[in-house]
mmCIF file of C-alpha atoms in Angstrom:
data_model
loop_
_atom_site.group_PDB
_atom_site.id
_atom_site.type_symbol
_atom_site.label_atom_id
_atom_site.label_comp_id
_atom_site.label_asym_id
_atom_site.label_seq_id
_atom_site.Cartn_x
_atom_site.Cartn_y
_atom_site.Cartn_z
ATOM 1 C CA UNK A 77 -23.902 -81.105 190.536
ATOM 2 C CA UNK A 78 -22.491 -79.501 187.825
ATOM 3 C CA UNK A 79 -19.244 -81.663 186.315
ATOM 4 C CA UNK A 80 -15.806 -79.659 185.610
ATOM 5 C CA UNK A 81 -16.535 -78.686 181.859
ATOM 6 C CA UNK A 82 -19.853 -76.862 182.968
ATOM 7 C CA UNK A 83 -17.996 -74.784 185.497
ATOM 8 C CA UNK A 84 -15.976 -73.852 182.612
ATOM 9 C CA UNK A 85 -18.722 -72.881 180.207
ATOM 10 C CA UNK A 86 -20.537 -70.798 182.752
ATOM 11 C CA UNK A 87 -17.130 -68.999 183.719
ATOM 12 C CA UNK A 88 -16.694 -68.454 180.161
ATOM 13 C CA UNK A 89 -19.903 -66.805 179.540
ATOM 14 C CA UNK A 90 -19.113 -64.688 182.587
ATOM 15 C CA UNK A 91 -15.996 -63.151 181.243
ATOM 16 C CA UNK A 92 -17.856 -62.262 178.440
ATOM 17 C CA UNK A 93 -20.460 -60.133 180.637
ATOM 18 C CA UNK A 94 -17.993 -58.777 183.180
ATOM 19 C CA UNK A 95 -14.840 -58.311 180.988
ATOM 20 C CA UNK A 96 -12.649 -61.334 183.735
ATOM 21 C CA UNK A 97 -14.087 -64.329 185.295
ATOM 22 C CA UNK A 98 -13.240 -63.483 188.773
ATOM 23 C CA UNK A 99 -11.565 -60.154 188.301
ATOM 24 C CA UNK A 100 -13.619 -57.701 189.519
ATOM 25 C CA UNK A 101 -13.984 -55.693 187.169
ATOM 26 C CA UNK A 102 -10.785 -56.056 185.567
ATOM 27 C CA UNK A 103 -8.552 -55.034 188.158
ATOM 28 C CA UNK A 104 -4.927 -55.466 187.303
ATOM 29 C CA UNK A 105 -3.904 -57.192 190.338
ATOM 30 C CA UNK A 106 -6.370 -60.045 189.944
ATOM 31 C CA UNK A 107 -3.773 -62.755 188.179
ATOM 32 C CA UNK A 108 -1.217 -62.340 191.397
ATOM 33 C CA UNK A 109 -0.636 -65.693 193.266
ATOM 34 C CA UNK A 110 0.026 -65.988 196.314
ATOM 35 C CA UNK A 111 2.960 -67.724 197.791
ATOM 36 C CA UNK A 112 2.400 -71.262 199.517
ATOM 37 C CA UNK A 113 4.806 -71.580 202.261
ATOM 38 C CA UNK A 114 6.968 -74.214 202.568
ATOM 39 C CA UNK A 115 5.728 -77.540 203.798
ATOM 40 C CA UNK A 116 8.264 -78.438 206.666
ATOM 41 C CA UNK A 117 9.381 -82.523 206.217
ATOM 42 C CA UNK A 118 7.739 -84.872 208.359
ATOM 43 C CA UNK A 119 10.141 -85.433 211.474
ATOM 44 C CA UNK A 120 10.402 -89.086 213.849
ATOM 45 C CA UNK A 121 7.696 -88.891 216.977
ATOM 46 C CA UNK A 122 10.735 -89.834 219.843
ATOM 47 C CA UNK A 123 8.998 -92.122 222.591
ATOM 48 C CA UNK A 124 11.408 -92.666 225.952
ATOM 49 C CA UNK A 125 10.957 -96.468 227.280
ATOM 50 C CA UNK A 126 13.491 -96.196 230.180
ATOM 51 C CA UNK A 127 12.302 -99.555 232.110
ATOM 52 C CA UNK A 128 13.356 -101.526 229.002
ATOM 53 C CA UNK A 129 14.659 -105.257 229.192
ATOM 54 C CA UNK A 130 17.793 -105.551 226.547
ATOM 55 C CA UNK A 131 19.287 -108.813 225.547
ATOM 56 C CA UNK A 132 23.163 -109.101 227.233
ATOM 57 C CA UNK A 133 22.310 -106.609 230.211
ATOM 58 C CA UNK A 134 21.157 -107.620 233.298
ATOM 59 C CA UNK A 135 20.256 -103.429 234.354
ATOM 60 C CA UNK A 136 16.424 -102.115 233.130
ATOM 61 C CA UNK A 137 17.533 -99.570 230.099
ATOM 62 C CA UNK A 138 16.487 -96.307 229.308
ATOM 63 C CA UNK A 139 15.733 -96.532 225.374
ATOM 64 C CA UNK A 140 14.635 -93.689 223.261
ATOM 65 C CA UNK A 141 12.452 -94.920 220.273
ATOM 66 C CA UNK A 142 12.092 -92.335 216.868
ATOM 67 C CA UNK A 143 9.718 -93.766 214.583
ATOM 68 C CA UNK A 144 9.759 -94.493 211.309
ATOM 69 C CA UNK A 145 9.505 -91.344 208.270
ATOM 70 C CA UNK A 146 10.017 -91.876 205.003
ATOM 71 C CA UNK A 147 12.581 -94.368 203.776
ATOM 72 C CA UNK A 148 14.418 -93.289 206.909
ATOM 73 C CA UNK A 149 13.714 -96.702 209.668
ATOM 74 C CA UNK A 150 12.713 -96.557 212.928
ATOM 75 C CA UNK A 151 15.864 -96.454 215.574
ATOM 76 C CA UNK A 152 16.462 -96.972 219.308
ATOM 77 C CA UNK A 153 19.294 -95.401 221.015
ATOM 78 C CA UNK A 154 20.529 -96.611 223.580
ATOM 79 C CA UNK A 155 23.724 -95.521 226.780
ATOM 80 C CA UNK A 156 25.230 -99.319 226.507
ATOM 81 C CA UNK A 157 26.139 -101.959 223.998
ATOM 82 C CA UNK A 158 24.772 -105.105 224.334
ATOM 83 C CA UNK A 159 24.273 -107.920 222.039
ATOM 84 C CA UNK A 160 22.472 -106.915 219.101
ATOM 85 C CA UNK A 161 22.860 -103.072 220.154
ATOM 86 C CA UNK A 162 25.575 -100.984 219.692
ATOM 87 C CA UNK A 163 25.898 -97.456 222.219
ATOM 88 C CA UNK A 164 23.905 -94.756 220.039
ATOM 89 C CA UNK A 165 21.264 -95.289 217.183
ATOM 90 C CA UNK A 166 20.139 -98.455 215.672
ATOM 91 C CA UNK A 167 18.041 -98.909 212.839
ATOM 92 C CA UNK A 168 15.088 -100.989 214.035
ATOM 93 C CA UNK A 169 14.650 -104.214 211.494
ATOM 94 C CA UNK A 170 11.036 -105.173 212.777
ATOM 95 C CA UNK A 171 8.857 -104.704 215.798
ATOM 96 C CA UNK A 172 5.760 -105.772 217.301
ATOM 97 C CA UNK A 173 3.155 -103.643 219.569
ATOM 98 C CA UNK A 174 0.478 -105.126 221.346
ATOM 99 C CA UNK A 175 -2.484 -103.285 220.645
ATOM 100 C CA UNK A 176 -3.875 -103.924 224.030
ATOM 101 C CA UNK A 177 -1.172 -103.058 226.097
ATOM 102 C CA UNK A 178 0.208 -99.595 225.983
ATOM 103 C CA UNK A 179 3.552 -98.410 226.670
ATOM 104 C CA UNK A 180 5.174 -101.950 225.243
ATOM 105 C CA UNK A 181 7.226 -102.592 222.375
ATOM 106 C CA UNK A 182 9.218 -105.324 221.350
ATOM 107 C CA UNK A 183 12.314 -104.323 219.091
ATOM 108 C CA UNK A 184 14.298 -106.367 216.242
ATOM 109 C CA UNK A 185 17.764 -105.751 215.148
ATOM 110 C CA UNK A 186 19.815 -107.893 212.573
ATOM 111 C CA UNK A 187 21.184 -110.830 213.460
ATOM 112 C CA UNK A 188 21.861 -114.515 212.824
ATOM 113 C CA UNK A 189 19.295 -116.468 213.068
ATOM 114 C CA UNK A 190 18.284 -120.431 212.336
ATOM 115 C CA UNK A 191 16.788 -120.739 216.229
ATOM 116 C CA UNK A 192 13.992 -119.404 218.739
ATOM 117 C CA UNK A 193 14.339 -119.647 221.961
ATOM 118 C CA UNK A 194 16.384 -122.933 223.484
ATOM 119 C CA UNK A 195 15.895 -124.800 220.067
ATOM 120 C CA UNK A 196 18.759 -125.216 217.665
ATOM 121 C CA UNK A 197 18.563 -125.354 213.776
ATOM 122 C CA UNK A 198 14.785 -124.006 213.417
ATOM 123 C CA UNK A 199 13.615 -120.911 211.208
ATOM 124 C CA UNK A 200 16.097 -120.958 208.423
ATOM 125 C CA UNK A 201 17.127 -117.748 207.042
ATOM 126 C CA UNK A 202 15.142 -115.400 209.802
ATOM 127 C CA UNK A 203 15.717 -112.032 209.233
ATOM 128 C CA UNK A 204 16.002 -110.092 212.486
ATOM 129 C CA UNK A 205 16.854 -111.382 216.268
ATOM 130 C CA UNK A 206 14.654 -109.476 219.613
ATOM 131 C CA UNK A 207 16.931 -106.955 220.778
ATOM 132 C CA UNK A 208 15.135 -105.325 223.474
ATOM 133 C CA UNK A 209 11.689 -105.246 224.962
ATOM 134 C CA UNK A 210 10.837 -101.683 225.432
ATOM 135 C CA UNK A 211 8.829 -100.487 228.162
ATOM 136 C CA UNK A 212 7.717 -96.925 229.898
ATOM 137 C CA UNK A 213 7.246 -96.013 233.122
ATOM 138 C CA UNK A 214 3.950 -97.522 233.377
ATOM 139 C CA UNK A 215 5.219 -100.681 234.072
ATOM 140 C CA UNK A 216 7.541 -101.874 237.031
ATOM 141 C CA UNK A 217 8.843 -104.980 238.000
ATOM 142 C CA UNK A 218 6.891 -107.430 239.901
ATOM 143 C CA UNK A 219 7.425 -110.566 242.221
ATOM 144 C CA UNK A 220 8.163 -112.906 239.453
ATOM 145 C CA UNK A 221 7.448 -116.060 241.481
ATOM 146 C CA UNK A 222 3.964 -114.976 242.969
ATOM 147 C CA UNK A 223 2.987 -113.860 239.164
ATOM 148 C CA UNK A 224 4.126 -117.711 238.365
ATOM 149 C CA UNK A 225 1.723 -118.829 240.621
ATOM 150 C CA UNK A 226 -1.117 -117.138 239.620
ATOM 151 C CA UNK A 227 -0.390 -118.071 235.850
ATOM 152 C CA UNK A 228 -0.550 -121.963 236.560
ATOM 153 C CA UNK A 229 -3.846 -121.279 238.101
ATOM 154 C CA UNK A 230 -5.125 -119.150 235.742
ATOM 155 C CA UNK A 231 -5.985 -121.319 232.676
ATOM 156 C CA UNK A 232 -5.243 -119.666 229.078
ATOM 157 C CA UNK A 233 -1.394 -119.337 227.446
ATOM 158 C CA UNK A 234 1.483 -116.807 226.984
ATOM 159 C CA UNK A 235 2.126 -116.279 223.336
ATOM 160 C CA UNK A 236 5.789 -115.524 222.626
ATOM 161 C CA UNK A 237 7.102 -112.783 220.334
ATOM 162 C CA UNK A 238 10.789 -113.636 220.409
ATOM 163 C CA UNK A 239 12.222 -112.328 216.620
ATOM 164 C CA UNK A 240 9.266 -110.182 216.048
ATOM 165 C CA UNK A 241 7.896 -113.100 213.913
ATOM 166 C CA UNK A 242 9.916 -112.142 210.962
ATOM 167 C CA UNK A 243 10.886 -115.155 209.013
ATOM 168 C CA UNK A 244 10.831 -115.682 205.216
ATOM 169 C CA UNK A 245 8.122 -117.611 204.925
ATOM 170 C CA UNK A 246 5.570 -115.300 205.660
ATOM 171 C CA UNK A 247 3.955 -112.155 207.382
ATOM 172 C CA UNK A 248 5.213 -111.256 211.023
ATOM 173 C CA UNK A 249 3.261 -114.139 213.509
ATOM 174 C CA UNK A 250 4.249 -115.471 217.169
ATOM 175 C CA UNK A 251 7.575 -117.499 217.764
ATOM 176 C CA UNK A 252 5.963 -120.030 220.545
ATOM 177 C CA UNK A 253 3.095 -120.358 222.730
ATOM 178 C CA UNK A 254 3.748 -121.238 226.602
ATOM 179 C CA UNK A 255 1.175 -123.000 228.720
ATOM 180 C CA UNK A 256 2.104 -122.982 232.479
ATOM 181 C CA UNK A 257 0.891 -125.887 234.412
ATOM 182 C CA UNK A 258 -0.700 -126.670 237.597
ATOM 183 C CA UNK A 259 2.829 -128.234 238.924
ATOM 184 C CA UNK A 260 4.594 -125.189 237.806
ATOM 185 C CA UNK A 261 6.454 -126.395 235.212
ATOM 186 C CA UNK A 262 5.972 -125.500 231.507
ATOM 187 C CA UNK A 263 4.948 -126.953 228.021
ATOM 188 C CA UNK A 264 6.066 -124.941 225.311
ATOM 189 C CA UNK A 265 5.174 -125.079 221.513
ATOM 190 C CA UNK A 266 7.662 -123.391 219.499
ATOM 191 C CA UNK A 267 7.225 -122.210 215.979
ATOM 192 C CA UNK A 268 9.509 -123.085 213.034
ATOM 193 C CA UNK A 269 7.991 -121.306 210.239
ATOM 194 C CA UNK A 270 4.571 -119.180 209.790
ATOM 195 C CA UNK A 271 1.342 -120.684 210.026
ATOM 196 C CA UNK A 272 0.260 -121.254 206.622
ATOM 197 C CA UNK A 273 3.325 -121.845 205.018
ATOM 198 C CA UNK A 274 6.312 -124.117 205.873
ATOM 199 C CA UNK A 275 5.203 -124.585 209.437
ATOM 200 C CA UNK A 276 6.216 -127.090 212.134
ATOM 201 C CA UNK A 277 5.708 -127.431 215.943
ATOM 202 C CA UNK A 278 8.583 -128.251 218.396
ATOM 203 C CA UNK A 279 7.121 -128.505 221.822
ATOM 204 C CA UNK A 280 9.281 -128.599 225.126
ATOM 205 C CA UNK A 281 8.266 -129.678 228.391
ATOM 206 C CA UNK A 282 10.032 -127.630 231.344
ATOM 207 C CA UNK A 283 10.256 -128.794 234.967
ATOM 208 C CA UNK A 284 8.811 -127.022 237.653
ATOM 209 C CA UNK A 285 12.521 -127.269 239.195
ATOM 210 C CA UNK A 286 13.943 -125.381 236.219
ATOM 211 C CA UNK A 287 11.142 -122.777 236.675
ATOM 212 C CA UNK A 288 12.233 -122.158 239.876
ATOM 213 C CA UNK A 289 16.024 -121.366 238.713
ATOM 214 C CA UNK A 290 14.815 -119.561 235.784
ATOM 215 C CA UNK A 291 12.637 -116.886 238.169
ATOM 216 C CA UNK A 292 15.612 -116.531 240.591
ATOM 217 C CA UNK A 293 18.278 -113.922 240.362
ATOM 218 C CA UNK A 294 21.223 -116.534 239.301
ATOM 219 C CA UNK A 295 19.066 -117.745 236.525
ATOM 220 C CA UNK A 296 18.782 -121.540 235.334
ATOM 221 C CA UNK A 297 22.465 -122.683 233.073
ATOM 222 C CA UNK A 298 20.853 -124.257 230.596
ATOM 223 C CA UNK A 299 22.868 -127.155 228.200
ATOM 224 C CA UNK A 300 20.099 -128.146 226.161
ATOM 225 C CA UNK A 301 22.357 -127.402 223.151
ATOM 226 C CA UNK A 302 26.212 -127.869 224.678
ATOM 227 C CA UNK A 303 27.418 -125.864 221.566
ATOM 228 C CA UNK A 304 24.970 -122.662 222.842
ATOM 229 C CA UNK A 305 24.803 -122.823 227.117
ATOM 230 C CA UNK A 306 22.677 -119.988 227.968
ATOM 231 C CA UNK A 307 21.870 -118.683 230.993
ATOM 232 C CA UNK A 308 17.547 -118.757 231.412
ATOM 233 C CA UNK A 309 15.854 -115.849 233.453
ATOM 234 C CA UNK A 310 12.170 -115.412 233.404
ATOM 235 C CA UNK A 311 11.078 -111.833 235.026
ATOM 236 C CA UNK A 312 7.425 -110.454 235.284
ATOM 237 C CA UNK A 313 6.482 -106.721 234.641
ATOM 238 C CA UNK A 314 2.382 -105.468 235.434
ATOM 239 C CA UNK A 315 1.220 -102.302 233.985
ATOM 240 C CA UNK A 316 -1.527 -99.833 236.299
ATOM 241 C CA UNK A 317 -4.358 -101.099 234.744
ATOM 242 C CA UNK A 318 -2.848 -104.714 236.040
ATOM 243 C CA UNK A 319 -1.970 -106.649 232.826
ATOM 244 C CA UNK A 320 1.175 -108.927 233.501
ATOM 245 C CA UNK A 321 3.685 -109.857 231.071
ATOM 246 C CA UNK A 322 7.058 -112.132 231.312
ATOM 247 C CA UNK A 323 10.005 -111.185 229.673
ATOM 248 C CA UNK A 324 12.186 -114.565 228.849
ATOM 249 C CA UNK A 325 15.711 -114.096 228.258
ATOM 250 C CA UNK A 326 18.658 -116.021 227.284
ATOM 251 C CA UNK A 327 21.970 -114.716 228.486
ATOM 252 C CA UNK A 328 25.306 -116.340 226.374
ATOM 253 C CA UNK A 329 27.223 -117.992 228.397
ATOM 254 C CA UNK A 330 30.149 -118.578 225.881
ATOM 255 C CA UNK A 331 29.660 -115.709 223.381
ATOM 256 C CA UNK A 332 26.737 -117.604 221.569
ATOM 257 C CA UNK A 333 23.280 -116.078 220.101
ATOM 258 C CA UNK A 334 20.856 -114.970 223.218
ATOM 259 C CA UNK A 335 17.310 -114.183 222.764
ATOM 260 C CA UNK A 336 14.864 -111.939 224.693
ATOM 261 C CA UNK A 337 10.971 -112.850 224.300
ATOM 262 C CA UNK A 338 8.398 -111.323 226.218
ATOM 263 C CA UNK A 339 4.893 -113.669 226.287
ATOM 264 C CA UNK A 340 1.223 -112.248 226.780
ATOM 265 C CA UNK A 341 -1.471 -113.797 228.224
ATOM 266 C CA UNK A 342 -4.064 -114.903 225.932
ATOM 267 C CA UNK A 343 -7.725 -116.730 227.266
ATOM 268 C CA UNK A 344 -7.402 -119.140 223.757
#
């Protein structure tokens, strides 16, 4: 192929035969332009999630997500305040979607952090707190305590993205991973830190008896830290092509930081 400076050449010698490279034949009108039209400004794709689980209300929300454009962040807006939410739009700090599951989206807001879950005085300096876990009408609410059961037999864990995974140390990664067991009970390893960097492993061992409070409607009190009582409810939600999640949350009892944290099944 012939580079830019040949083209040129070989339109040069052409205005020399024809008297205008390109005019034809000279004709006056030849050097208009056309005008481009304007391009319009990209605008926010709007997704409505209006089974979605927000931290501080015990009612599903409808949530209307606007993505991202520009230096302009994503935003949810929702009817009701709640914890991290205020009634209307709020810029989204950080979020997580699960490539594999459609229709799901966990959502960050600011807030103060130095915890996950239960555990006090972890993950110094995070950046965001789980606000809400957004979900469409694909999925619906399912009998918590049967999808228990099935997960103790099932084999595999439920990785946990409670903060997004945004912490200073490092790129967005899970908060815990939670292994059911045949008993029903629990083990949980929480994160403090990224894997990678300043990283360390807090693991908690649940009772099958606390289980049982958390999937009922009262939810299980929990003092594990007297200075932040919250008030543990663990709910399951199953899309149609029938993958389950649980959505974990932590109600304040006392005006203290909640979380939300829904866990997906992994088979490693």
């Amino acid at each position: 192929m012939r580079d830019a400076r040949s083209a040129v050449v070989g339109c040069a010698l052409l205005h020399l035969a024809v008297a205008g490279c390109g005019s034809g034949g000279g004709d006056s009108s030849s050097g208009t332009v056309a005008a481009m039209a304007p391009v319009p400004p990209p605008t926010a794709t709007t997704v409505d999630y209006p089974r979605s689980v927000v931290l501080g209300l015990t009612a599903v929300q409808d949530v209307a997500y606007a993505s991202a454009v520009g230096a302009v962040p994503a935003s949810v807006t929702v009817p009701s305040a709640s914890t991290l939410l205020r009634a209307g739009a709020n810029a989204v700090v950080a979020e997580h979607v699960e490539g594999t599951l459609a229709g799901l989206r966990v959502v960050c807001a600011s807030g103060n952090g130095q915890t996950t879950n239960v555990v006090t005085g972890i993950n110094a300096g995070v950046l965001a707190k789980s606000a809400a876990v957004l979900l469409d009408n694909g999925w619906t609410a399912t009998d918590a305590t049967a999808a228990w059961t099935a997960a103790t037999s099932r084999g595999g864990g439920w990785v946990g993205w409670e903060n997004c995974g945004v912490k200073p140390e490092g790129s967005p990664s899970p908060s815990s991973r939670l292994t059911p067991c045949p008993d029903g009970g629990y083990g949980e390893d929480v994160y403090d830190g990224n894997p990678g960097t300043t990283y360390n492993i807090v693991t908690r061992s649940v009772a099958a008896t606390v289980v049982v409070a958390m999937l009922s409607d009262a939810g299980y009190a929990s003092v594990e830290d007297p200075a932040r009582p919250l008030r543990l409810r663990l709910r399951a939600y199953r899309d149609g092509s029938g993958n389950t999640i649980f959505v974990e949350t932590g109600d304040p009892v006392t005006g203290a930081q909640g979380f939300v944290a829904p866990y997906f099944w992994t088979s490693h």
